[in-house]
Amino acid sequence: MVQKKPSISFFGLVAMGVGCMLGTSWLLLTGTWLEAAGGPLDLVVAFALCILVELPFAFAYMEAIPMLPLPGGEVVYSTAAFGSLGGFAVGWAGVLMNSIVFCWVDLAAISLLDELLPALSGAAVLYTVAGYPVSLSNVLLQLAIAGAIVYIQYRGADVCASLAKIATVVLLVMCLAGLALAFAHFDPQVYASDGGLDFDFRGSLSLLSLLVFSVAGWETVAKAAADATGKAARKAGAALIVCLLLVTSLLCLVSTAVAGNMPWREAVERTAPFADVLVAITGAPAIRALFLATAFVGAVGVMNSTLYSSARMLYGLAQFDLISRWFAPLHPRYGTPTRCVWAAAAFVLAAPFTGKLLFLPLINIASLATIVMWVMTLLAVVHMWKKYPDLPRPVPMPGGRPMALLGLLASLFLAGNILLPFSPGALDPLEYVLALVLALLGAGLYRSRDRSLSNEAREAEMFGDLLSRR
């Protein structure tokens, strides 16, 4: 069997994480965030709270990645702590989350192309699904974009990382240039207009419910670490923290820059208020098209990172006999898990033909799957303090037990936000049904594993003597 050669650098790890996080949100979601917060000051507080909520989980990953440097990311950590069922549950959650986001961003990319090329939005409609139009041009474009990303994944981790680097550099350069221009024209009176300096903690909490998942994606680094060079792999935890802090800060700065150049209630009504602000400053309408094109590059970056993560988690499940070994073979030339890539991309076959109908309810399920990954990784790290006290920990979790306690409280907040009926992010009955269907599909895959293999034998094969020191 061809072995994958480690090829991703430290910057490649950062690029994979930033590419998955930044995407199109920096350009398209500012108005949504300002409306949810009820003003720019409440928005800043929500971003600060978002870092506090996510940081304990990121710190848990910092300990887990170098402690168990094996392919599969969260699959490895949860299997070591909770056995094969725990490993499968978190792995399947990761496959679902990344696959759903991959397809949703494919839809978003087409929306951006419709904005850039009005002729596309005016194409003849083949049919409508629950009010959502489906045109031949959009179907073909979605399949073409997804197919190109699948081919890149097919070619190997180094090609994926190269695309991530390009997308990340383009995004950061354009975003930072826009921020410099916007803050050079920042007007405190505009920022304070419409009650911009009024503070209501309820507004911050309302935005926080949305924001936690808007800046998710830093955990992509955990899957990419197995394909990283030795030096980069040792610093994978640092790369993950860089992604979280960098992207969260940039998103907060973009929203703040918009509110300092345009009354925030006006920004709420705009599709891309950051681009509109820059057009007003420069007097160049082409700026809007340029930034929409940049957001399209960001969408491609997200698709690249999420499909990579989904395929690598599926491969981790197959490699360690948590699903059928049918998924495990690697490409004879590129050393990539091609069957896993195709399986992870299978969702995209349905997306173009259903418009937005199919994936609107799946977005909340993707959020639920994200919670499962974060919380299970945190619990796995905490549980292994007792289960494997002598296991080498090159990077102990910063903050130790107090930080773990904060993470458990954050876990309760996240779970309540999506499971309690009165919560802003709560699942509706249809989403519960879809979650159950996907869970049953996962159960079928779990049953396809080699059940003649005992848990002890499976863990011995998975970890070798890595966990032998207790």
CSV table of C-alpha atoms in Angstrom, one decimal:
chain,number,residue,atom,x,y,z
A,1,MET,CA,0.0,0.0,0.0
A,2,VAL,CA,1.3,3.5,-0.9
A,3,GLN,CA,2.1,5.6,2.2
A,4,LYS,CA,1.3,9.2,2.2
A,5,LYS,CA,4.4,11.4,2.4
A,6,PRO,CA,4.1,14.3,4.9
A,7,SER,CA,4.1,17.5,2.9
A,8,ILE,CA,2.1,20.2,4.6
A,9,SER,CA,4.1,23.1,6.1
A,10,PHE,CA,3.2,25.2,9.2
A,11,PHE,CA,1.8,27.9,6.8
A,12,GLY,CA,0.0,25.1,5.0
A,13,LEU,CA,-1.7,24.1,8.2
A,14,VAL,CA,-2.7,27.8,8.9
A,15,ALA,CA,-3.9,28.2,5.4
A,16,MET,CA,-6.1,25.1,5.6
A,17,GLY,CA,-7.7,26.4,8.9
A,18,VAL,CA,-8.0,30.0,7.7
A,19,GLY,CA,-9.4,29.0,4.3
A,20,CYS,CA,-12.1,26.9,6.0
A,21,MET,CA,-13.0,29.7,8.5
A,22,LEU,CA,-12.9,32.9,6.5
A,23,GLY,CA,-14.6,31.9,3.3
A,24,THR,CA,-17.4,34.4,2.3
A,25,SER,CA,-18.5,35.4,5.8
A,26,TRP,CA,-16.2,38.4,6.1
A,27,LEU,CA,-18.0,40.0,3.1
A,28,LEU,CA,-21.6,38.6,3.2
A,29,LEU,CA,-22.5,38.2,6.8
A,30,THR,CA,-21.7,41.6,8.3
A,31,GLY,CA,-25.3,42.9,8.0
A,32,THR,CA,-26.7,39.7,9.5
A,33,TRP,CA,-24.3,39.9,12.5
A,34,LEU,CA,-25.1,43.6,13.1
A,35,GLU,CA,-28.8,42.9,13.0
A,36,ALA,CA,-28.6,40.0,15.4
A,37,ALA,CA,-26.4,41.9,17.9
A,38,GLY,CA,-28.6,45.1,17.7
A,39,GLY,CA,-25.6,47.4,17.2
A,40,PRO,CA,-21.8,47.5,16.6
A,41,LEU,CA,-20.8,47.6,20.3
A,42,ASP,CA,-22.9,44.6,21.1
A,43,LEU,CA,-21.2,42.9,18.1
A,44,VAL,CA,-17.7,43.5,19.5
A,45,VAL,CA,-18.7,42.0,22.9
A,46,ALA,CA,-20.2,38.9,21.1
A,47,PHE,CA,-16.9,38.3,19.2
A,48,ALA,CA,-14.9,38.6,22.5
A,49,LEU,CA,-17.3,36.0,24.1
A,50,CYS,CA,-17.0,33.8,21.0
A,51,ILE,CA,-13.3,33.5,21.6
A,52,LEU,CA,-13.8,32.7,25.3
A,53,VAL,CA,-16.3,30.0,24.4
A,54,GLU,CA,-14.2,28.3,21.7
A,55,LEU,CA,-10.7,28.8,23.3
A,56,PRO,CA,-11.1,25.9,25.8
A,57,PHE,CA,-11.9,23.5,23.0
A,58,ALA,CA,-9.0,24.8,20.9
A,59,PHE,CA,-6.7,24.3,23.9
A,60,ALA,CA,-7.9,20.7,24.2
A,61,TYR,CA,-6.9,20.1,20.6
A,62,MET,CA,-3.5,21.6,21.4
A,63,GLU,CA,-2.9,18.8,23.8
A,64,ALA,CA,-4.5,16.1,21.7
A,65,ILE,CA,-2.8,16.6,18.4
A,66,PRO,CA,0.8,16.0,19.4
A,67,MET,CA,-0.2,13.5,22.1
A,68,LEU,CA,-1.8,11.2,19.5
A,69,PRO,CA,-0.3,12.2,16.1
A,70,LEU,CA,-2.2,9.7,14.0
A,71,PRO,CA,-4.5,10.2,10.9
A,72,GLY,CA,-8.1,10.8,11.7
A,73,GLY,CA,-8.0,13.7,14.2
A,74,GLU,CA,-10.9,13.5,16.6
A,75,VAL,CA,-11.5,9.8,15.7
A,76,VAL,CA,-8.2,9.0,17.3
A,77,TYR,CA,-8.7,11.0,20.4
A,78,SER,CA,-12.2,9.7,21.2
A,79,THR,CA,-11.3,6.1,20.4
A,80,ALA,CA,-8.4,6.3,22.9
A,81,ALA,CA,-10.6,7.7,25.5
A,82,PHE,CA,-14.0,6.0,24.9
A,83,GLY,CA,-13.4,3.0,22.7
A,84,SER,CA,-14.5,2.2,19.2
A,85,LEU,CA,-18.1,3.5,19.5
A,86,GLY,CA,-16.9,6.9,20.8
A,87,GLY,CA,-14.4,7.1,18.0
A,88,PHE,CA,-17.0,6.3,15.3
A,89,ALA,CA,-19.6,8.8,16.7
A,90,VAL,CA,-17.2,11.7,16.6
A,91,GLY,CA,-15.8,10.6,13.2
A,92,TRP,CA,-19.2,10.3,11.6
A,93,ALA,CA,-20.2,13.8,13.0
A,94,GLY,CA,-17.1,15.2,11.4
A,95,VAL,CA,-17.8,13.6,8.0
A,96,LEU,CA,-21.4,15.0,8.1
A,97,MET,CA,-20.4,18.5,9.2
A,98,ASN,CA,-17.7,18.9,6.6
A,99,SER,CA,-19.7,17.3,3.8
A,100,ILE,CA,-22.8,19.5,4.5
A,101,VAL,CA,-20.7,22.7,4.6
A,102,PHE,CA,-18.9,21.6,1.4
A,103,CYS,CA,-22.2,21.4,-0.4
A,104,TRP,CA,-23.7,24.6,1.2
A,105,VAL,CA,-20.6,26.6,0.1
A,106,ASP,CA,-21.0,25.2,-3.4
A,107,LEU,CA,-24.5,26.8,-3.4
A,108,ALA,CA,-23.0,30.0,-2.0
A,109,ALA,CA,-20.4,30.1,-4.7
A,110,ILE,CA,-23.1,30.0,-7.4
A,111,SER,CA,-24.9,32.9,-5.7
A,112,LEU,CA,-21.7,34.9,-5.9
A,113,LEU,CA,-21.3,34.1,-9.6
A,114,ASP,CA,-24.9,35.2,-10.1
A,115,GLU,CA,-24.1,38.5,-8.6
A,116,LEU,CA,-20.9,38.9,-10.7
A,117,LEU,CA,-22.5,37.6,-13.9
A,118,PRO,CA,-26.2,38.8,-14.1
A,119,ALA,CA,-26.7,36.7,-17.2
A,120,LEU,CA,-26.4,33.6,-15.1
A,121,SER,CA,-29.2,34.7,-12.7
A,122,GLY,CA,-31.4,35.4,-15.7
A,123,ALA,CA,-30.9,31.9,-17.2
A,124,ALA,CA,-34.1,29.9,-17.9
A,125,VAL,CA,-35.4,28.1,-14.8
A,126,LEU,CA,-35.9,24.3,-15.3
A,127,TYR,CA,-38.2,23.9,-12.3
A,128,THR,CA,-38.7,25.1,-8.8
A,129,VAL,CA,-38.4,23.2,-5.5
A,130,ALA,CA,-40.5,24.7,-2.7
A,131,GLY,CA,-40.1,28.1,-4.3
A,132,TYR,CA,-36.3,27.7,-5.0
A,133,PRO,CA,-35.5,28.0,-8.7
A,134,VAL,CA,-33.2,25.5,-10.4
A,135,SER,CA,-31.5,26.4,-13.7
A,136,LEU,CA,-29.4,24.3,-16.0
A,137,SER,CA,-26.5,26.8,-15.8
A,138,ASN,CA,-26.4,26.7,-12.0
A,139,VAL,CA,-26.6,22.9,-12.0
A,140,LEU,CA,-23.7,22.6,-14.4
A,141,LEU,CA,-21.6,25.2,-12.6
A,142,GLN,CA,-22.1,23.6,-9.2
A,143,LEU,CA,-21.1,20.2,-10.5
A,144,ALA,CA,-18.1,21.7,-12.3
A,145,ILE,CA,-16.8,23.6,-9.2
A,146,ALA,CA,-17.3,20.5,-7.0
A,147,GLY,CA,-15.7,18.3,-9.6
A,148,ALA,CA,-12.6,20.5,-9.7
A,149,ILE,CA,-12.3,20.4,-5.9
A,150,VAL,CA,-12.7,16.6,-6.0
A,151,TYR,CA,-9.9,16.3,-8.5
A,152,ILE,CA,-7.6,18.5,-6.4
A,153,GLN,CA,-8.3,16.2,-3.4
A,154,TYR,CA,-7.6,13.2,-5.7
A,155,ARG,CA,-4.1,14.6,-6.4
A,156,GLY,CA,-3.0,14.7,-2.8
A,157,ALA,CA,-2.5,16.7,0.4
A,158,ASP,CA,0.3,18.9,-1.0
A,159,VAL,CA,-2.0,20.1,-3.9
A,160,CYS,CA,-4.8,20.7,-1.4
A,161,ALA,CA,-2.4,22.8,0.8
A,162,SER,CA,-1.2,24.7,-2.2
A,163,LEU,CA,-4.7,25.7,-3.2
A,164,ALA,CA,-5.4,26.6,0.5
A,165,LYS,CA,-2.3,28.8,0.5
A,166,ILE,CA,-3.3,30.7,-2.6
A,167,ALA,CA,-6.9,31.2,-1.4
A,168,THR,CA,-5.7,32.3,2.0
A,169,VAL,CA,-3.1,34.8,0.6
A,170,VAL,CA,-5.7,36.3,-1.7
A,171,LEU,CA,-8.3,36.6,1.1
A,172,LEU,CA,-5.9,38.1,3.6
A,173,VAL,CA,-4.4,40.6,1.2
A,174,MET,CA,-7.8,41.9,0.0
A,175,CYS,CA,-9.3,41.9,3.5
A,176,LEU,CA,-6.4,43.8,5.0
A,177,ALA,CA,-6.2,46.3,2.2
A,178,GLY,CA,-9.9,46.9,2.5
A,179,LEU,CA,-9.6,47.3,6.3
A,180,ALA,CA,-6.7,49.8,6.0
A,181,LEU,CA,-8.8,51.9,3.6
A,182,ALA,CA,-12.0,51.7,5.7
A,183,PHE,CA,-10.3,52.5,9.0
A,184,ALA,CA,-8.5,55.5,7.3
A,185,HIS,CA,-12.1,56.9,6.8
A,186,PHE,CA,-13.6,55.7,10.0
A,187,ASP,CA,-16.0,58.2,11.5
A,188,PRO,CA,-16.8,57.9,15.2
A,189,GLN,CA,-20.1,59.8,14.8
A,190,VAL,CA,-21.3,57.3,12.1
A,191,TYR,CA,-20.3,54.4,14.5
A,192,ALA,CA,-22.3,56.0,17.3
A,193,SER,CA,-25.4,56.7,15.1
A,194,ASP,CA,-28.6,54.7,15.5
A,195,GLY,CA,-27.6,53.8,19.1
A,196,GLY,CA,-24.3,52.2,18.0
A,197,LEU,CA,-22.7,52.8,21.4
A,198,ASP,CA,-25.8,51.5,23.4
A,199,PHE,CA,-25.0,48.2,25.1
A,200,ASP,CA,-27.5,45.3,25.6
A,201,PHE,CA,-26.0,42.1,26.7
A,202,ARG,CA,-29.0,40.2,25.3
A,203,GLY,CA,-28.0,41.4,21.8
A,204,SER,CA,-24.5,40.0,22.3
A,205,LEU,CA,-25.8,36.7,23.5
A,206,SER,CA,-28.2,36.6,20.5
A,207,LEU,CA,-25.3,37.1,18.1
A,208,LEU,CA,-23.1,34.6,20.0
A,209,SER,CA,-25.6,31.9,19.2
A,210,LEU,CA,-25.0,32.4,15.5
A,211,LEU,CA,-21.3,33.4,15.7
A,212,VAL,CA,-19.9,30.3,17.4
A,213,PHE,CA,-20.5,28.3,14.2
A,214,SER,CA,-19.7,31.1,11.8
A,215,VAL,CA,-16.1,31.0,12.9
A,216,ALA,CA,-15.8,27.2,13.2
A,217,GLY,CA,-13.3,25.4,11.0
A,218,TRP,CA,-10.1,25.8,13.0
A,219,GLU,CA,-10.3,22.1,13.9
A,220,THR,CA,-9.4,21.3,10.3
A,221,VAL,CA,-5.8,21.6,11.4
A,222,ALA,CA,-6.2,18.4,13.5
A,223,LYS,CA,-6.9,16.4,10.4
A,224,ALA,CA,-4.2,18.1,8.3
A,225,ALA,CA,-1.6,17.5,11.1
A,226,ALA,CA,-1.1,13.9,10.0
A,227,ASP,CA,0.0,15.1,6.6
A,228,ALA,CA,2.3,17.8,8.0
A,229,THR,CA,6.1,17.7,8.0
A,230,GLY,CA,7.8,16.8,11.3
A,231,LYS,CA,8.4,20.4,12.3
A,232,ALA,CA,5.0,21.6,11.3
A,233,ALA,CA,3.3,18.7,13.0
A,234,ARG,CA,4.9,19.6,16.3
A,235,LYS,CA,3.5,23.1,16.0
A,236,ALA,CA,0.0,22.1,14.8
A,237,GLY,CA,-1.6,23.2,18.0
A,238,ALA,CA,-0.1,26.7,17.6
A,239,ALA,CA,-1.4,26.8,14.0
A,240,LEU,CA,-4.8,26.0,15.3
A,241,ILE,CA,-4.8,28.9,17.8
A,242,VAL,CA,-3.4,31.3,15.2
A,243,CYS,CA,-6.4,30.4,12.9
A,244,LEU,CA,-9.0,31.0,15.7
A,245,LEU,CA,-7.6,34.3,16.9
A,246,LEU,CA,-6.7,35.7,13.4
A,247,VAL,CA,-10.0,35.0,11.7
A,248,THR,CA,-12.2,36.0,14.7
A,249,SER,CA,-10.3,39.3,14.9
A,250,LEU,CA,-10.5,40.0,11.2
A,251,LEU,CA,-14.3,39.3,11.1
A,252,CYS,CA,-14.8,41.7,14.1
A,253,LEU,CA,-12.6,44.4,12.4
A,254,VAL,CA,-14.5,44.1,9.1
A,255,SER,CA,-17.9,44.6,10.9
A,256,THR,CA,-16.5,47.5,13.0
A,257,ALA,CA,-15.0,49.2,9.9
A,258,VAL,CA,-18.4,49.0,8.1
A,259,ALA,CA,-20.2,50.5,11.1
A,260,GLY,CA,-17.7,53.4,11.2
A,261,ASN,CA,-18.4,54.3,7.5
A,262,MET,CA,-22.1,53.5,7.2
A,263,PRO,CA,-24.9,53.6,9.7
A,264,TRP,CA,-25.3,50.1,10.9
A,265,ARG,CA,-29.0,49.9,10.2
A,266,GLU,CA,-28.3,50.7,6.6
A,267,ALA,CA,-25.6,48.0,6.5
A,268,VAL,CA,-28.2,45.5,7.6
A,269,GLU,CA,-30.0,46.0,4.3
A,270,ARG,CA,-26.9,45.4,2.1
A,271,THR,CA,-25.7,42.1,0.7
A,272,ALA,CA,-22.0,43.0,0.9
A,273,PRO,CA,-21.8,46.2,3.0
A,274,PHE,CA,-18.0,46.0,3.3
A,275,ALA,CA,-17.6,46.2,-0.5
A,276,ASP,CA,-20.2,49.0,-0.7
A,277,VAL,CA,-18.3,51.0,1.9
A,278,LEU,CA,-15.1,50.7,-0.2
A,279,VAL,CA,-17.0,51.7,-3.4
A,280,ALA,CA,-18.3,54.8,-1.6
A,281,ILE,CA,-14.8,55.7,-0.4
A,282,THR,CA,-13.0,55.1,-3.8
A,283,GLY,CA,-15.8,56.0,-6.1
A,284,ALA,CA,-14.9,52.9,-8.1
A,285,PRO,CA,-17.9,50.6,-8.7
A,286,ALA,CA,-15.5,47.9,-9.9
A,287,ILE,CA,-14.4,47.4,-6.3
A,288,ARG,CA,-17.6,45.6,-5.5
A,289,ALA,CA,-17.0,43.1,-8.3
A,290,LEU,CA,-13.4,42.7,-7.2
A,291,PHE,CA,-14.4,41.8,-3.6
A,292,LEU,CA,-17.2,39.5,-4.8
A,293,ALA,CA,-14.6,37.7,-6.8
A,294,THR,CA,-12.4,37.5,-3.8
A,295,ALA,CA,-15.3,36.0,-1.8
A,296,PHE,CA,-15.7,33.4,-4.5
A,297,VAL,CA,-12.0,32.5,-4.0
A,298,GLY,CA,-12.8,32.2,-0.3
A,299,ALA,CA,-15.7,29.8,-1.1
A,300,VAL,CA,-13.4,27.6,-3.1
A,301,GLY,CA,-11.0,27.6,-0.2
A,302,VAL,CA,-13.7,26.5,2.2
A,303,MET,CA,-14.8,23.7,-0.2
A,304,ASN,CA,-11.2,22.5,-0.5
A,305,SER,CA,-10.6,22.4,3.3
A,306,THR,CA,-14.0,20.9,4.2
A,307,LEU,CA,-13.8,18.1,1.6
A,308,TYR,CA,-10.2,17.4,2.8
A,309,SER,CA,-11.4,17.1,6.4
A,310,SER,CA,-14.4,14.9,5.6
A,311,ALA,CA,-12.4,12.5,3.4
A,312,ARG,CA,-9.6,12.3,6.0
A,313,MET,CA,-12.0,11.5,8.8
A,314,LEU,CA,-13.7,8.9,6.7
A,315,TYR,CA,-10.3,7.4,6.0
A,316,GLY,CA,-9.5,7.4,9.7
A,317,LEU,CA,-12.6,5.4,10.4
A,318,ALA,CA,-11.8,2.9,7.7
A,319,GLN,CA,-8.1,2.6,8.5
A,320,PHE,CA,-8.9,1.7,12.1
A,321,ASP,CA,-11.7,-0.7,11.2
A,322,LEU,CA,-14.5,1.5,12.6
A,323,ILE,CA,-16.2,1.1,9.2
A,324,SER,CA,-15.6,-1.3,6.3
A,325,ARG,CA,-12.1,-1.5,5.0
A,326,TRP,CA,-13.5,-1.0,1.5
A,327,PHE,CA,-13.0,2.7,2.1
A,328,ALA,CA,-9.3,2.3,3.1
A,329,PRO,CA,-7.3,1.8,-0.2
A,330,LEU,CA,-5.0,4.6,-1.3
A,331,HIS,CA,-4.4,5.8,-4.8
A,332,PRO,CA,-1.4,3.9,-6.2
A,333,ARG,CA,0.2,7.1,-7.5
A,334,TYR,CA,-0.9,10.0,-5.3
A,335,GLY,CA,-1.4,8.1,-2.0
A,336,THR,CA,-4.8,9.7,-1.4
A,337,PRO,CA,-7.9,7.9,0.0
A,338,THR,CA,-9.9,8.2,-3.3
A,339,ARG,CA,-12.9,6.2,-2.2
A,340,CYS,CA,-13.2,8.4,0.9
A,341,VAL,CA,-13.0,11.5,-1.3
A,342,TRP,CA,-15.8,10.3,-3.6
A,343,ALA,CA,-17.9,9.2,-0.7
A,344,ALA,CA,-17.5,12.5,1.1
A,345,ALA,CA,-18.4,14.4,-2.0
A,346,ALA,CA,-21.5,12.3,-2.7
A,347,PHE,CA,-23.8,14.9,-1.1
A,348,VAL,CA,-23.0,17.3,-4.0
A,349,LEU,CA,-24.8,15.0,-6.5
A,350,ALA,CA,-28.1,16.0,-4.9
A,351,ALA,CA,-27.5,19.6,-4.0
A,352,PRO,CA,-27.7,21.2,-7.5
A,353,PHE,CA,-31.0,19.6,-8.2
A,354,THR,CA,-32.8,20.6,-5.0
A,355,GLY,CA,-31.8,24.3,-5.0
A,356,LYS,CA,-31.4,25.4,-1.4
A,357,LEU,CA,-34.3,23.2,-0.1
A,358,LEU,CA,-32.3,20.2,1.0
A,359,PHE,CA,-29.4,22.0,2.7
A,360,LEU,CA,-31.2,24.7,4.6
A,361,PRO,CA,-32.4,22.3,7.3
A,362,LEU,CA,-29.0,20.5,7.2
A,363,ILE,CA,-27.0,23.6,8.3
A,364,ASN,CA,-28.3,23.3,11.9
A,365,ILE,CA,-27.4,19.6,11.8
A,366,ALA,CA,-23.9,20.6,10.8
A,367,SER,CA,-23.8,22.8,13.8
A,368,LEU,CA,-24.8,19.9,16.0
A,369,ALA,CA,-22.1,17.8,14.5
A,370,THR,CA,-19.6,20.5,15.3
A,371,ILE,CA,-20.6,20.5,18.9
A,372,VAL,CA,-20.1,16.7,19.0
A,373,MET,CA,-16.6,17.0,17.7
A,374,TRP,CA,-15.5,19.8,20.0
A,375,VAL,CA,-17.1,18.4,23.1
A,376,MET,CA,-15.9,14.9,22.5
A,377,THR,CA,-12.4,16.1,22.0
A,378,LEU,CA,-12.5,18.1,25.2
A,379,LEU,CA,-13.9,15.2,27.2
A,380,ALA,CA,-11.4,12.8,25.6
A,381,VAL,CA,-8.5,14.9,26.7
A,382,VAL,CA,-9.9,15.2,30.3
A,383,HIS,CA,-10.7,11.5,30.5
A,384,MET,CA,-7.2,10.5,29.4
A,385,TRP,CA,-5.7,12.5,32.2
A,386,LYS,CA,-7.0,9.7,34.4
A,387,LYS,CA,-7.0,6.8,31.9
A,388,TYR,CA,-3.4,7.4,30.6
A,389,PRO,CA,-1.7,9.6,33.2
A,390,ASP,CA,1.8,8.6,32.0
A,391,LEU,CA,1.1,9.2,28.3
A,392,PRO,CA,3.6,11.7,26.9
A,393,ARG,CA,2.0,15.1,26.5
A,394,PRO,CA,4.4,17.4,24.5
A,395,VAL,CA,1.9,20.3,24.8
A,396,PRO,CA,-0.2,20.1,28.0
A,397,MET,CA,-3.6,21.8,27.7
A,398,PRO,CA,-3.0,25.5,28.6
A,399,GLY,CA,-4.9,26.3,31.8
A,400,GLY,CA,-5.2,22.7,32.9
A,401,ARG,CA,-8.2,21.8,34.9
A,402,PRO,CA,-9.7,25.3,35.3
A,403,MET,CA,-9.7,25.7,31.6
A,404,ALA,CA,-11.3,22.3,31.2
A,405,LEU,CA,-14.0,23.4,33.6
A,406,LEU,CA,-14.6,26.5,31.5
A,407,GLY,CA,-14.8,24.2,28.5
A,408,LEU,CA,-17.4,22.0,30.2
A,409,LEU,CA,-19.5,25.1,30.9
A,410,ALA,CA,-19.1,26.2,27.3
A,411,SER,CA,-20.3,22.7,26.3
A,412,LEU,CA,-23.5,23.1,28.2
A,413,PHE,CA,-24.1,26.5,26.5
A,414,LEU,CA,-23.5,25.1,23.1
A,415,ALA,CA,-25.7,22.0,23.7
A,416,GLY,CA,-28.5,24.1,25.2
A,417,ASN,CA,-28.3,26.6,22.3
A,418,ILE,CA,-29.2,23.9,19.7
A,419,LEU,CA,-31.3,21.5,21.7
A,420,LEU,CA,-33.5,23.7,23.9
A,421,PRO,CA,-36.7,24.6,22.0
A,422,PHE,CA,-36.7,28.3,23.0
A,423,SER,CA,-33.1,28.8,22.0
A,424,PRO,CA,-32.2,30.9,18.8
A,425,GLY,CA,-30.3,28.0,17.3
A,426,ALA,CA,-32.8,25.2,18.2
A,427,LEU,CA,-33.5,22.3,15.8
A,428,ASP,CA,-37.0,22.1,14.4
A,429,PRO,CA,-38.9,18.8,14.1
A,430,LEU,CA,-37.8,18.3,10.4
A,431,GLU,CA,-34.1,18.7,11.5
A,432,TYR,CA,-34.5,16.2,14.3
A,433,VAL,CA,-35.9,13.7,11.7
A,434,LEU,CA,-33.0,14.4,9.3
A,435,ALA,CA,-30.5,14.0,12.2
A,436,LEU,CA,-32.1,10.6,13.0
A,437,VAL,CA,-31.9,9.5,9.4
A,438,LEU,CA,-28.2,10.4,9.2
A,439,ALA,CA,-27.5,8.7,12.5
A,440,LEU,CA,-29.1,5.5,11.2
A,441,LEU,CA,-27.0,5.8,8.1
A,442,GLY,CA,-24.0,6.0,10.3
A,443,ALA,CA,-25.1,3.1,12.3
A,444,GLY,CA,-25.3,1.0,9.1
A,445,LEU,CA,-21.7,2.0,8.3
A,446,TYR,CA,-20.6,1.1,11.8
A,447,ARG,CA,-22.1,-2.3,11.5
A,448,SER,CA,-20.1,-2.8,8.3
A,449,ARG,CA,-16.8,-2.9,10.3
A,450,ASP,CA,-15.0,-6.1,10.9
A,451,ARG,CA,-16.9,-7.2,14.0
A,452,SER,CA,-14.7,-10.3,14.5
A,453,LEU,CA,-12.1,-7.9,15.7
A,454,SER,CA,-12.2,-7.2,19.5
A,455,ASN,CA,-12.0,-3.7,20.8
A,456,GLU,CA,-8.7,-4.6,22.4
A,457,ALA,CA,-7.3,-5.9,19.1
A,458,ARG,CA,-8.7,-2.9,17.2
A,459,GLU,CA,-7.1,-0.4,19.6
A,460,ALA,CA,-3.8,-2.4,19.6
A,461,GLU,CA,-3.8,-2.1,15.8
A,462,MET,CA,-4.8,1.6,15.9
A,463,PHE,CA,-2.3,2.8,18.5
A,464,GLY,CA,0.4,0.1,18.6
A,465,ASP,CA,2.4,0.7,21.8
A,466,LEU,CA,1.6,4.4,21.8
A,467,LEU,CA,-0.9,3.9,24.7
A,468,SER,CA,1.1,1.2,26.5
A,469,ARG,CA,2.4,3.5,29.1
A,470,ARG,CA,-0.3,3.9,31.8
